[in-house]
Coordinates of C-alpha atoms in Angstrom, one line a residue:
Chain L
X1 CA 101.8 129.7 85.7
X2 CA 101.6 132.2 88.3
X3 CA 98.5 134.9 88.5
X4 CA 98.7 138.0 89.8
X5 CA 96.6 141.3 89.5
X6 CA 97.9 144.8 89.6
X7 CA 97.1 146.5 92.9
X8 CA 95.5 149.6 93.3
X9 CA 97.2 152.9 91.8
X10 CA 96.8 154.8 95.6
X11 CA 98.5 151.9 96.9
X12 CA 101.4 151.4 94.8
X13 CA 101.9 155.2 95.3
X14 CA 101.9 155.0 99.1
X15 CA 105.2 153.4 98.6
X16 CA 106.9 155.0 95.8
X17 CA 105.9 158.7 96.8
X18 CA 109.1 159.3 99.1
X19 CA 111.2 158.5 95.4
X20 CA 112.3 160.6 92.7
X21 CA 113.4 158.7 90.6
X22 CA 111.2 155.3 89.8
X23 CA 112.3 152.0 87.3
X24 CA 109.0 150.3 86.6
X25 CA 110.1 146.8 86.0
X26 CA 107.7 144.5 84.0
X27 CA 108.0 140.7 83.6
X28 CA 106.8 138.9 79.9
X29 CA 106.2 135.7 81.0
X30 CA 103.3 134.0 83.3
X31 CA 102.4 137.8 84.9
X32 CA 101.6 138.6 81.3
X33 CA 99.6 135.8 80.0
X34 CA 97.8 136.9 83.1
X35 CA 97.6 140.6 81.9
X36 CA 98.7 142.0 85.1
X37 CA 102.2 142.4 84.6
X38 CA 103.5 142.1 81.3
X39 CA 105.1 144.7 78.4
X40 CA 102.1 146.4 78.1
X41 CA 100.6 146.8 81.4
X42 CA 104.7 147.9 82.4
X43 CA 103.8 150.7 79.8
X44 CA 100.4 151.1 81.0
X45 CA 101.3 151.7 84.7
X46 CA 104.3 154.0 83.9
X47 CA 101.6 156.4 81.8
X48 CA 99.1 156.0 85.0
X49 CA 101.8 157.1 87.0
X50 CA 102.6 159.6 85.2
X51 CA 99.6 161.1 84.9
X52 CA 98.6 160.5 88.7
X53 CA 101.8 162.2 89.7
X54 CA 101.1 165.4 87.6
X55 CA 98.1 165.9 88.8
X56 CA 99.1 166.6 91.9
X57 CA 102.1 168.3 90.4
X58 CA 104.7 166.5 90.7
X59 CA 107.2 165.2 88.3
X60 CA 109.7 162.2 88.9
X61 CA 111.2 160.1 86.8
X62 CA 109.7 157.3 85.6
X63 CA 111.3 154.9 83.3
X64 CA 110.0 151.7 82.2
X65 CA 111.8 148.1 81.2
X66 CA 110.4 145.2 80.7
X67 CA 112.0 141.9 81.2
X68 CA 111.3 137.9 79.5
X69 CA 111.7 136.9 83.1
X70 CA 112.5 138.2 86.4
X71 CA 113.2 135.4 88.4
X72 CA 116.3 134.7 85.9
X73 CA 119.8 136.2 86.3
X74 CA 120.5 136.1 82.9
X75 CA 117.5 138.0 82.1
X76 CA 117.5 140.5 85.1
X77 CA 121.3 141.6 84.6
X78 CA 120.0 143.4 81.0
X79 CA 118.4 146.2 83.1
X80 CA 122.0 146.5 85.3
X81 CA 122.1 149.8 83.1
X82 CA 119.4 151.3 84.6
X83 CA 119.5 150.6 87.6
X84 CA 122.6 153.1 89.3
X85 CA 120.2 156.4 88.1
X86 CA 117.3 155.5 89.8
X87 CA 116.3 155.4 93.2
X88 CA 113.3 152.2 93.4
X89 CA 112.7 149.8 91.3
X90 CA 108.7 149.2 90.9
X91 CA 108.5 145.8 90.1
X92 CA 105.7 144.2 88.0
X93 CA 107.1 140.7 88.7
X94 CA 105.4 138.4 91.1
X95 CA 106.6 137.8 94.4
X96 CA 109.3 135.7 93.0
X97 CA 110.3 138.1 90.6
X98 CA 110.5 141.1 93.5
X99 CA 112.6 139.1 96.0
X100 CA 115.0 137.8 92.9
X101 CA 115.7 141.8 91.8
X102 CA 116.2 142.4 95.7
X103 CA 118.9 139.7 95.7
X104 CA 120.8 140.9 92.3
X105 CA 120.4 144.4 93.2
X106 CA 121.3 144.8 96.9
X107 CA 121.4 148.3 97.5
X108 CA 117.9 149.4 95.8
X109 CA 114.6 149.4 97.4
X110 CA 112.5 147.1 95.1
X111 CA 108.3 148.0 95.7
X112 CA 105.6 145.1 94.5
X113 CA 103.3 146.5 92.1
X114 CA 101.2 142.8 92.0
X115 CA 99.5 140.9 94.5
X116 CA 100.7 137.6 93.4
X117 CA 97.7 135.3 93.8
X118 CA 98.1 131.5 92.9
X119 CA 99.6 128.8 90.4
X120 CA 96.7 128.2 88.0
X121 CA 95.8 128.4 85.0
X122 CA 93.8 130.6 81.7
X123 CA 90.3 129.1 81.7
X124 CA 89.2 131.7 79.1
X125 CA 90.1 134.8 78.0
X126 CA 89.9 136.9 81.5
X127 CA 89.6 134.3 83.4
X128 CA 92.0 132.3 85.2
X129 CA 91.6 129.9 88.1
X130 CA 93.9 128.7 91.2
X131 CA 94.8 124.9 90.5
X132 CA 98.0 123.7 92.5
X133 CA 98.8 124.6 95.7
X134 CA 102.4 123.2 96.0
X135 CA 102.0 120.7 98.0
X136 CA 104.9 118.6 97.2
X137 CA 103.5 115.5 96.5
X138 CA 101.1 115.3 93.4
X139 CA 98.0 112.8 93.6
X140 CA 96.0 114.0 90.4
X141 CA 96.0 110.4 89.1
X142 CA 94.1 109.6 92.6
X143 CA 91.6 112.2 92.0
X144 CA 90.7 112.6 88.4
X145 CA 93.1 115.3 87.9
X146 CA 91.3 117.6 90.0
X147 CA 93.1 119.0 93.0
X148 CA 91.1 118.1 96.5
X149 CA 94.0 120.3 98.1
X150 CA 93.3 123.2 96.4
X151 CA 89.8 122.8 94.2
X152 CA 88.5 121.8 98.0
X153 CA 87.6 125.1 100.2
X154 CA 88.4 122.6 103.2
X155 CA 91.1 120.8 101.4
X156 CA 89.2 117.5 102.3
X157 CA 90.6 114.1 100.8
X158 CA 87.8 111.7 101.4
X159 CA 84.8 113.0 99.7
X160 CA 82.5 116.0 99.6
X161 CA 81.2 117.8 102.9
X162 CA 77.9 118.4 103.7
X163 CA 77.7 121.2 102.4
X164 CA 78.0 120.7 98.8
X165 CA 74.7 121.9 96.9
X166 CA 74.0 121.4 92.8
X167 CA 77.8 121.0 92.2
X168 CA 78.4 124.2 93.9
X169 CA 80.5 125.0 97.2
X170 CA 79.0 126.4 100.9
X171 CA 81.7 128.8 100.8
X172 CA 80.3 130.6 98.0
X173 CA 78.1 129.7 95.2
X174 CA 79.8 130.9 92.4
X175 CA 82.5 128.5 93.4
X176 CA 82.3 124.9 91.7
X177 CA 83.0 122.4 94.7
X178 CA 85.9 120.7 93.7
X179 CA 85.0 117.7 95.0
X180 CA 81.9 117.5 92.7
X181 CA 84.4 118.3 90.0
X182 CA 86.3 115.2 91.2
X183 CA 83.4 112.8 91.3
X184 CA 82.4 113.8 87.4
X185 CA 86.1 113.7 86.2
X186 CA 86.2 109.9 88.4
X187 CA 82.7 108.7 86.7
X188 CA 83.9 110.2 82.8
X189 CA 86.6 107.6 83.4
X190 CA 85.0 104.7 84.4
X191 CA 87.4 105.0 88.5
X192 CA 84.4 106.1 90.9
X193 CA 85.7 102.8 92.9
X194 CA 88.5 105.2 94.3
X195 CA 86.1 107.1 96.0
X196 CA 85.4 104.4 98.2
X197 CA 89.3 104.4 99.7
X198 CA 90.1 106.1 102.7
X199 CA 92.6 108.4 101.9
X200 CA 95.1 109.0 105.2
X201 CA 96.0 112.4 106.1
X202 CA 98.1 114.5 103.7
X203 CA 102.4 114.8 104.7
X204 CA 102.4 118.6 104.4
X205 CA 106.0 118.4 105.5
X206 CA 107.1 118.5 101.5
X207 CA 104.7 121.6 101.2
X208 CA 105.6 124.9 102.7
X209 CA 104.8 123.9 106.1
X210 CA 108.1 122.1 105.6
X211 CA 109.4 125.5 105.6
X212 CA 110.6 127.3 102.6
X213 CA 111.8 124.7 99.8
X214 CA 114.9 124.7 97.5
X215 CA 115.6 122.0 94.6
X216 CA 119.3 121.8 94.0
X217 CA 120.3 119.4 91.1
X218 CA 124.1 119.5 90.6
X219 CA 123.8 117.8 87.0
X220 CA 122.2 121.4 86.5
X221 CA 124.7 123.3 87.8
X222 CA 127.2 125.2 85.9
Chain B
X1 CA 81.8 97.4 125.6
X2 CA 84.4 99.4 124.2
X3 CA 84.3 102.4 126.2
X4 CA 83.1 104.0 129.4
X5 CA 81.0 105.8 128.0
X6 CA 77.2 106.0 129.4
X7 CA 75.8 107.0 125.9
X8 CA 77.6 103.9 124.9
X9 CA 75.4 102.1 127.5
X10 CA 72.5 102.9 127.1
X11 CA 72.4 102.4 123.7
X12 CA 74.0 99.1 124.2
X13 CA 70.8 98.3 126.3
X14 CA 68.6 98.5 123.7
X15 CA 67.6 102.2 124.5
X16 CA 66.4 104.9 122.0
X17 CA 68.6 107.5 123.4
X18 CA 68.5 111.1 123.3
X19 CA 71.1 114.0 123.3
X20 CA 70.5 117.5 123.1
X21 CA 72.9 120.0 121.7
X22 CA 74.6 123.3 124.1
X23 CA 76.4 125.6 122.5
X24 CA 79.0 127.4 125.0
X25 CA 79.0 131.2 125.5
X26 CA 80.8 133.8 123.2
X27 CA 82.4 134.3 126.6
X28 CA 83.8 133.5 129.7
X29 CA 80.4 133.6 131.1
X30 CA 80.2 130.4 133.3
X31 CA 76.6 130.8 134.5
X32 CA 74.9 131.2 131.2
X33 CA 76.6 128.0 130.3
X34 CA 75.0 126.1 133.4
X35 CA 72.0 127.8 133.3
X36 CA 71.7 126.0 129.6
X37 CA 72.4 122.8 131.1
X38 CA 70.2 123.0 133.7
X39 CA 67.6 123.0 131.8
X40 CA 68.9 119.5 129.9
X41 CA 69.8 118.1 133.1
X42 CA 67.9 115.0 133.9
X43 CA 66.1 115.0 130.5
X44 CA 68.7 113.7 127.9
X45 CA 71.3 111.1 128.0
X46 CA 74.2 113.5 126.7
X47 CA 74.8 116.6 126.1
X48 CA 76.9 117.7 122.6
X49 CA 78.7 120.7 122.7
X50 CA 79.7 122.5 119.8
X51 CA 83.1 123.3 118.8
X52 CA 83.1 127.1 117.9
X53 CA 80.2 126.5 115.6
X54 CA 79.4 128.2 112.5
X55 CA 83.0 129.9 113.1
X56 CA 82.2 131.8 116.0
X57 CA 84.6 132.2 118.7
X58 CA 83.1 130.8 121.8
X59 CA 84.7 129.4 125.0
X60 CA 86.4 126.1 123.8
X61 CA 84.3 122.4 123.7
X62 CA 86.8 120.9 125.8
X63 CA 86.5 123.3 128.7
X64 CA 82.4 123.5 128.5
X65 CA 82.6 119.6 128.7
X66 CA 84.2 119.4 131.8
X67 CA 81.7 122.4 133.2
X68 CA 78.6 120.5 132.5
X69 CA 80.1 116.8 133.2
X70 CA 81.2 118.6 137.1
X71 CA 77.1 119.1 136.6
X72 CA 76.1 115.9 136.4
X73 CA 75.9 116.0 132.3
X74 CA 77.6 113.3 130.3
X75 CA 79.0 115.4 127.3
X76 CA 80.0 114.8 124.0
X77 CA 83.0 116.8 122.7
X78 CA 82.6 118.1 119.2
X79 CA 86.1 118.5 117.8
X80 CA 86.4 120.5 114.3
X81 CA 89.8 120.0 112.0
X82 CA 89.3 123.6 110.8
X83 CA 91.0 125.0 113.7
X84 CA 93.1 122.8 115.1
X85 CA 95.8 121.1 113.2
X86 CA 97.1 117.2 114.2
X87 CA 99.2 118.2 117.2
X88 CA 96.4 120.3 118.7
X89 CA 94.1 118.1 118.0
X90 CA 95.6 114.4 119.6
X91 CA 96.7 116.8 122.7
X92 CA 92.9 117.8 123.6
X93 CA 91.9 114.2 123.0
X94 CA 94.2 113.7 125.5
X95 CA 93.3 116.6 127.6
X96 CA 89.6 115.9 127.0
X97 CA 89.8 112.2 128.0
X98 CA 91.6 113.3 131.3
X99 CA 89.1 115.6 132.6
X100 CA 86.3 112.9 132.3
X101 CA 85.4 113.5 128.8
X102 CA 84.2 109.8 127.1
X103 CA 82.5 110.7 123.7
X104 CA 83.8 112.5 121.0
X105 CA 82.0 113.6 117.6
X106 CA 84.5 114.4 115.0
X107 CA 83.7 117.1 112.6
X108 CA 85.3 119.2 109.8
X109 CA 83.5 122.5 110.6
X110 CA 81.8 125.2 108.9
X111 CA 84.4 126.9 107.0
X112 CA 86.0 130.1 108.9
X113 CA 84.5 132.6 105.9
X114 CA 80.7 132.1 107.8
X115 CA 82.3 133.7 111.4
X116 CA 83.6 136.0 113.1
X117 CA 86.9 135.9 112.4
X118 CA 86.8 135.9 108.4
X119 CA 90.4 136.5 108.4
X120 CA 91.3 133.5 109.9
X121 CA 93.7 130.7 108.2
X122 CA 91.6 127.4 107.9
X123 CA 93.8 124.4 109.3
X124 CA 92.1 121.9 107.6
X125 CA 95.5 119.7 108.7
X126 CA 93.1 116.5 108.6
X127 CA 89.3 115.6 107.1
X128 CA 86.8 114.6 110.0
X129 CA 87.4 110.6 108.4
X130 CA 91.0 111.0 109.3
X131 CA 89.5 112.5 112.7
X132 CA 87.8 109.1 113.5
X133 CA 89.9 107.3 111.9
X134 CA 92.8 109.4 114.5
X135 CA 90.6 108.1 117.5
X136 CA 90.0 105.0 116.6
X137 CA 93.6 103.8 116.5
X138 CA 94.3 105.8 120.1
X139 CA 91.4 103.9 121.4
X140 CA 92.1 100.5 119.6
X141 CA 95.6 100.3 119.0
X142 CA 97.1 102.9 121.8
X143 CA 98.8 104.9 118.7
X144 CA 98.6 108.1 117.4
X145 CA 99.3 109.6 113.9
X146 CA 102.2 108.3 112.5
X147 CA 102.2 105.1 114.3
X148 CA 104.2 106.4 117.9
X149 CA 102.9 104.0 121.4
X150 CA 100.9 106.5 123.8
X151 CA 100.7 106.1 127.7
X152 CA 96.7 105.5 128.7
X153 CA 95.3 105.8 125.8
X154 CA 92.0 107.9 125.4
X155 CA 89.4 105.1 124.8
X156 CA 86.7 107.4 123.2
X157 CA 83.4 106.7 122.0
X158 CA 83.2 107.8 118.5
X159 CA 80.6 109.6 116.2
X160 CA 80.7 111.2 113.3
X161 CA 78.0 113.4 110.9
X162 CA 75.7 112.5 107.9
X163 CA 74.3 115.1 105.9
X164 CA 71.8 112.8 103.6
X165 CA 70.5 116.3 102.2
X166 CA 73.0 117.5 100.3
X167 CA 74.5 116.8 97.2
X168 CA 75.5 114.2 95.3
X169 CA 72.3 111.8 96.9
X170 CA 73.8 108.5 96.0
X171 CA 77.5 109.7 97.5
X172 CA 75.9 110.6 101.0
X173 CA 75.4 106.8 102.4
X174 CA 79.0 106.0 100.4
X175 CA 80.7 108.9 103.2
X176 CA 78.5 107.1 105.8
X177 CA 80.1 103.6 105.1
X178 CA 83.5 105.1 104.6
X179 CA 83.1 107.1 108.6
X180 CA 81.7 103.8 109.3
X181 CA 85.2 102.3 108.3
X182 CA 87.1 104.3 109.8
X183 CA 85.6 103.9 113.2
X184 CA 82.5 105.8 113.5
X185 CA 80.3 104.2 116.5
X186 CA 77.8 106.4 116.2
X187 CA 76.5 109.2 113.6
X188 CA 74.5 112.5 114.4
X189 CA 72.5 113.5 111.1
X190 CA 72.2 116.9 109.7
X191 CA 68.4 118.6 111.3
X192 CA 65.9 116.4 109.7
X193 CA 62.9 118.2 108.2
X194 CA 62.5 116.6 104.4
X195 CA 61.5 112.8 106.1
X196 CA 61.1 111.4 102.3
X197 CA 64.5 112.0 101.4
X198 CA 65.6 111.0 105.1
X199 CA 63.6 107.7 104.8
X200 CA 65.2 107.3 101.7
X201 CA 68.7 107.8 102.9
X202 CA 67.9 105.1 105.8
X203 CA 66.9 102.4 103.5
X204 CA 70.1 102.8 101.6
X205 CA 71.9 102.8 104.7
X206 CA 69.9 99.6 105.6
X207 CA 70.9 97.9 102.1
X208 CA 74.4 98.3 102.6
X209 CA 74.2 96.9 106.2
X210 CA 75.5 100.3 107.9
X211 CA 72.6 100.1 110.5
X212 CA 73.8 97.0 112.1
X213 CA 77.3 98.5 112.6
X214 CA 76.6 102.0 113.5
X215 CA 73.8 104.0 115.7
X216 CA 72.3 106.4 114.1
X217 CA 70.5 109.2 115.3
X218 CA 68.0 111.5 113.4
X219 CA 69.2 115.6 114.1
X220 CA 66.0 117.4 115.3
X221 CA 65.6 121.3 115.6
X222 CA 62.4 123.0 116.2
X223 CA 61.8 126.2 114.0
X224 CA 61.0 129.0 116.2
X225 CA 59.1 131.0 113.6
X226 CA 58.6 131.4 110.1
X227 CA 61.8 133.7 109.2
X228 CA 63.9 130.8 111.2
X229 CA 62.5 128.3 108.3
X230 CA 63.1 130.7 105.3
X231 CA 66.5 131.2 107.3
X232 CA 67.7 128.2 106.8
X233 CA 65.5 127.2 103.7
X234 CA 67.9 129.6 102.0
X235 CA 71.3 130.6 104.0
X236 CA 72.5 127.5 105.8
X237 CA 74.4 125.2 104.3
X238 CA 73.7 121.5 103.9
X239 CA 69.9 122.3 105.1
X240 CA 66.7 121.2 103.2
X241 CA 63.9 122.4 104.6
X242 CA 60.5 121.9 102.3
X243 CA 58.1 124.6 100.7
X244 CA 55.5 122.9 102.6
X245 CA 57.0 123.3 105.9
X246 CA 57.6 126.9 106.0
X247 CA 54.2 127.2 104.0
X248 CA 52.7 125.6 107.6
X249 CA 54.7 127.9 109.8
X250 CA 53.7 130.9 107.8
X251 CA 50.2 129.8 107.8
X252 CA 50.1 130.1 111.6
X253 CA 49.7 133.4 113.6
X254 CA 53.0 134.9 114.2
X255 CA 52.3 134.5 118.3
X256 CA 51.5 130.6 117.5
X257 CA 54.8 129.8 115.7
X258 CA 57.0 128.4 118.4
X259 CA 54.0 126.3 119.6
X260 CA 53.3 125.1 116.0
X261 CA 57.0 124.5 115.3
X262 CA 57.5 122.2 118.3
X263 CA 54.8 120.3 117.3
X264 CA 56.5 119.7 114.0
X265 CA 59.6 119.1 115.5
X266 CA 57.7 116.4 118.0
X267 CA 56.0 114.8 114.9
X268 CA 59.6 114.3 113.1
X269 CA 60.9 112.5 116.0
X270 CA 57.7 110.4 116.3
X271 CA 57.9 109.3 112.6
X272 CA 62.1 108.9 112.3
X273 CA 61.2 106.6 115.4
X274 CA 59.3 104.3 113.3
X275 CA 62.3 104.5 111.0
X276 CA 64.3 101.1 111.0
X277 CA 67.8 101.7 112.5
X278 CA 67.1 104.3 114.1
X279 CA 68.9 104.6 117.4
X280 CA 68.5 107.8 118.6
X281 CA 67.4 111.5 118.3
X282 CA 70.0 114.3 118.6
X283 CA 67.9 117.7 120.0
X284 CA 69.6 120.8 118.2
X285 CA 67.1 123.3 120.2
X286 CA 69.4 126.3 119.1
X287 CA 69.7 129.2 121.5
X288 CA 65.9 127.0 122.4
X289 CA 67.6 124.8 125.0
X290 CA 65.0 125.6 128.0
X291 CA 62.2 124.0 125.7
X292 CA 64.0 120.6 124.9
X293 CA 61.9 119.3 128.1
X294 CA 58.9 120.2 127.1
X295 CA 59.5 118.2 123.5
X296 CA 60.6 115.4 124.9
X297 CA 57.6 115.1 127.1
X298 CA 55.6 115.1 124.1
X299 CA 57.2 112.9 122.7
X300 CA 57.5 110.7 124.5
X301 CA 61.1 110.3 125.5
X302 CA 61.4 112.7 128.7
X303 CA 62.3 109.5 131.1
X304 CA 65.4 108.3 130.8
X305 CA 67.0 105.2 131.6
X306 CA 69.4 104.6 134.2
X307 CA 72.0 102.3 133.3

């Protein structure tokens, strides 16, 4: 899923002061297993708001809507309504969600209310960690299903640096090095021999260095 | 031989050799950078010059190199993959090779977040292996990535790093056979200060036959006082430095430090010299250059041969 976290309140209302009129637009699906942008963080922000704006004594209208997805047409046409009587919409979608209300509603100002982080996934309850960069070409089954590309500070592919200390990374201690992570996942399964391969350099043309990527599947298509 | 390099010579001749690191200016300052190799001239049989270490903008390896080579120096270009992505990086070989440049150590690079420039996007396009790996087939098979005919290829000698201190133990001589592999002719070893677990490390290297095939040559730095050792005891990356060893610096009057440190670092190089496979001693006298003379006169190794 994607993870994102809620930015700061002063931010959000840097951008939304110069309205009167504001649809805060939440998104149920991966931004709210993530608690950052989900039915009730949509209601949360709208009371924050609300309360932020009347202290300095101002009143706009705030109204807030929640969608199952807002990267789907289907989905983001059932707040087509309320759209016309306001003047933003403050999106709690990620970054995928924002641009996809921008295209469907072309004449509204659509404002982020997320920083949309990474693909990853819930670890625990609270906690979720970056897993999958997008490269384009997976090669888990290479690497004991840990991701050198993006468990890797250095997104190395032959082996641990030398900086690697008690299973932890240079970069920052409370960061497990992912190649460590490999090498334990490699030896739990009896395949440590693949260590030993020389790995050639990665083709980041199918990643975003590619430039920005489209699948289009006519069987899908309607 | 498979190069023109000199370093490449003299080991060749049977010599133990010696290089000496000099790291550029944060600058454009052209004097400070020969005044640093001044000191070195004469004294070691290469000079190694960093690639924006530790992620500080400094004025670029390849451009130093060809300062201290118009000195008389024969320089090793340290080339990072952090900064530079595949493009950038063949095109300074290039470049490098051209202005007289004939050894190249191929690193990955401290990562950005320990500089100046914190904000910086980390290339990372390739892994120092597939940076040897990269030279190796210019030198060997006149191709670059991706399999394309070059005109004169760069015929670089080619090293590589070993960190035998840090962790997994038993992975660290596996990297070394695998930079071995891919091309390495010679390996520069993270600053040597716990010898049991260096000696170890060499033996291992010895079982697997790595010695015969590669040159390897113990990194020596000389602590300059006690808060130096505890620095990088306990901030730098990759480093072991023993209780014991700082527990002997700080045992010494703070004015008697430099003195007692160089006398470490002359011990270390007299005992990894004793070391089988052993080619060589790499000098990391950081921001210390104008005393790598005096060490190498104790130690031993201050005349060097002409070949």
């Amino acid at each position: 899923m994607i993870v994102a976290e809620l930015k700061e309140i002063n931010e959000i209302r840097k951008m939304i002061d110069r309205y009167e009129a504001i649809l805060v637009v939440g998104c149920d699906s991966c931004v709210a297993e993530c608690a950052a942008g989900g039915n009730r963080e949509t209601m949360l922000l709208a009371a924050a708001l609300k309360l932020s704006y009347k202290k300095d004594r101002k009143n706009p209208v705030i109204t807030e809507a929640c969608l199952d997805r807002q990267c789907v047409d289907d989905f983001i046409e059932r707040i087509a309504h309320l759209v016309p009587e306001h003047d933003v919409i403050l999106s709690l979608g990620c970054g995928a969600g924002v641009q996809a209300l921008a295209r469907v509603y072309t004449d509204k100002p659509i404002i982020p209310a997320l920083d949309t982080l990474f693909i990853g996934e819930t670890e625990m309850r609270g906690v979720w960690q970056e897993n999958c960069l997008g490269c384009g070409q997976c090669k888990l089954g290479y690497f004991g299903a840990v991701c050198p590309v993006t468990r890797c500070s250095k997104k190395l592919m032959n082996g641990p640096c030398g900086g690697s200390k008690g299973g932890r990374c240079e970069v920052d201690p409370d960061v497990p090095c992912g190649w460590d992570m490999i090498m334990r996942r490699l030896e739990a399964i009896g395949e440590l021999d693949r260590l030993k391969e020389y790995v050639p350099p990665v083709n980041w043309a199918t990643s975003h260095s590619g430039g920005p990527r489209r699948v289009v599947r006519e069987d899908q298509k309607p | 031989m498979k190069t023109e390099s000199r370093l490449e010579k003299v080991l060749a001749a049977g010599h133990f050799a010696v290089t000496a690191e000099c790291g550029p200016p944060k600058g454009a300052d052209v004097a400070a950078l020969q005044a640093k190799g001044k000191h070195l001239l004469g004294c070691v049989d290469a000079v190694n010059v960093t690639d924006n270490q530790t992620a500080i903008v400094r004025m670029s390896s390849v451009a130093a190199c060809a300062i201290l080579k118009g000195m008389g120096h024969e320089p090793v270009l340290q080339m990072v993959t952090r900064d530079r992505n595949r493009i950038a990086l063949q095109s300074d070989l290039f470049g490098a090779y051209g202005l007289g440049v004939r050894n190249v150590l191929c690193l990955t690079g401290d990562h950005q977040c320990f500089g100046n420039q914190k904000e910086a996007v980390g290339v990372f396009d390739l892994d120092s292996i597939q940076l040897v790996k990269t030279v190796r087939d210019m030198r060997d098979n006149g191709k670059i990535i991706g399999g394309e005919e070059i005109q004169g290829p760069p015929k670089f000698f080619i090293g590589a790093a070993a960190n035998p201190f840090a962790d997994p133990h038993w992975w660290r001589v596996v990297r070394l056979g695998k930079k071995v592999e891919a091309g390495a002719d010679f390996i520069q070893t993270q600053c040597v200060f716990n010898l049991d677990r260096f000696g170890e490390f060499m033996g291992q290297a010895r079982d697997m036959g790595l010695t015969e095939s590669v040159k390897i040559f113990a990194g020596i730095t000389p602590i300059k006082n006690v808060g130096m050792a505890r620095y990088m005891a306990n901030k730098v990356a990759g480093m072991d430095v023993p209780e014991e060893l700082i527990k002997r610096m700080a045992g010494v009057p703070k004015e008697k430090q430099p003195a007692e440190g160089i006398k470490i670092a002359v011990e270390t190089i007299q005992q990894v010299r004793e070391m089988e496979g052993i080619a060589g001693i790499h000098l990391m006298a950081i921001e210390w250059e104008a005393r790598v003379p005096e060490i190498l006169e104790a130690a031993g190794l201050s005349k060097r041969p002409e070949v």
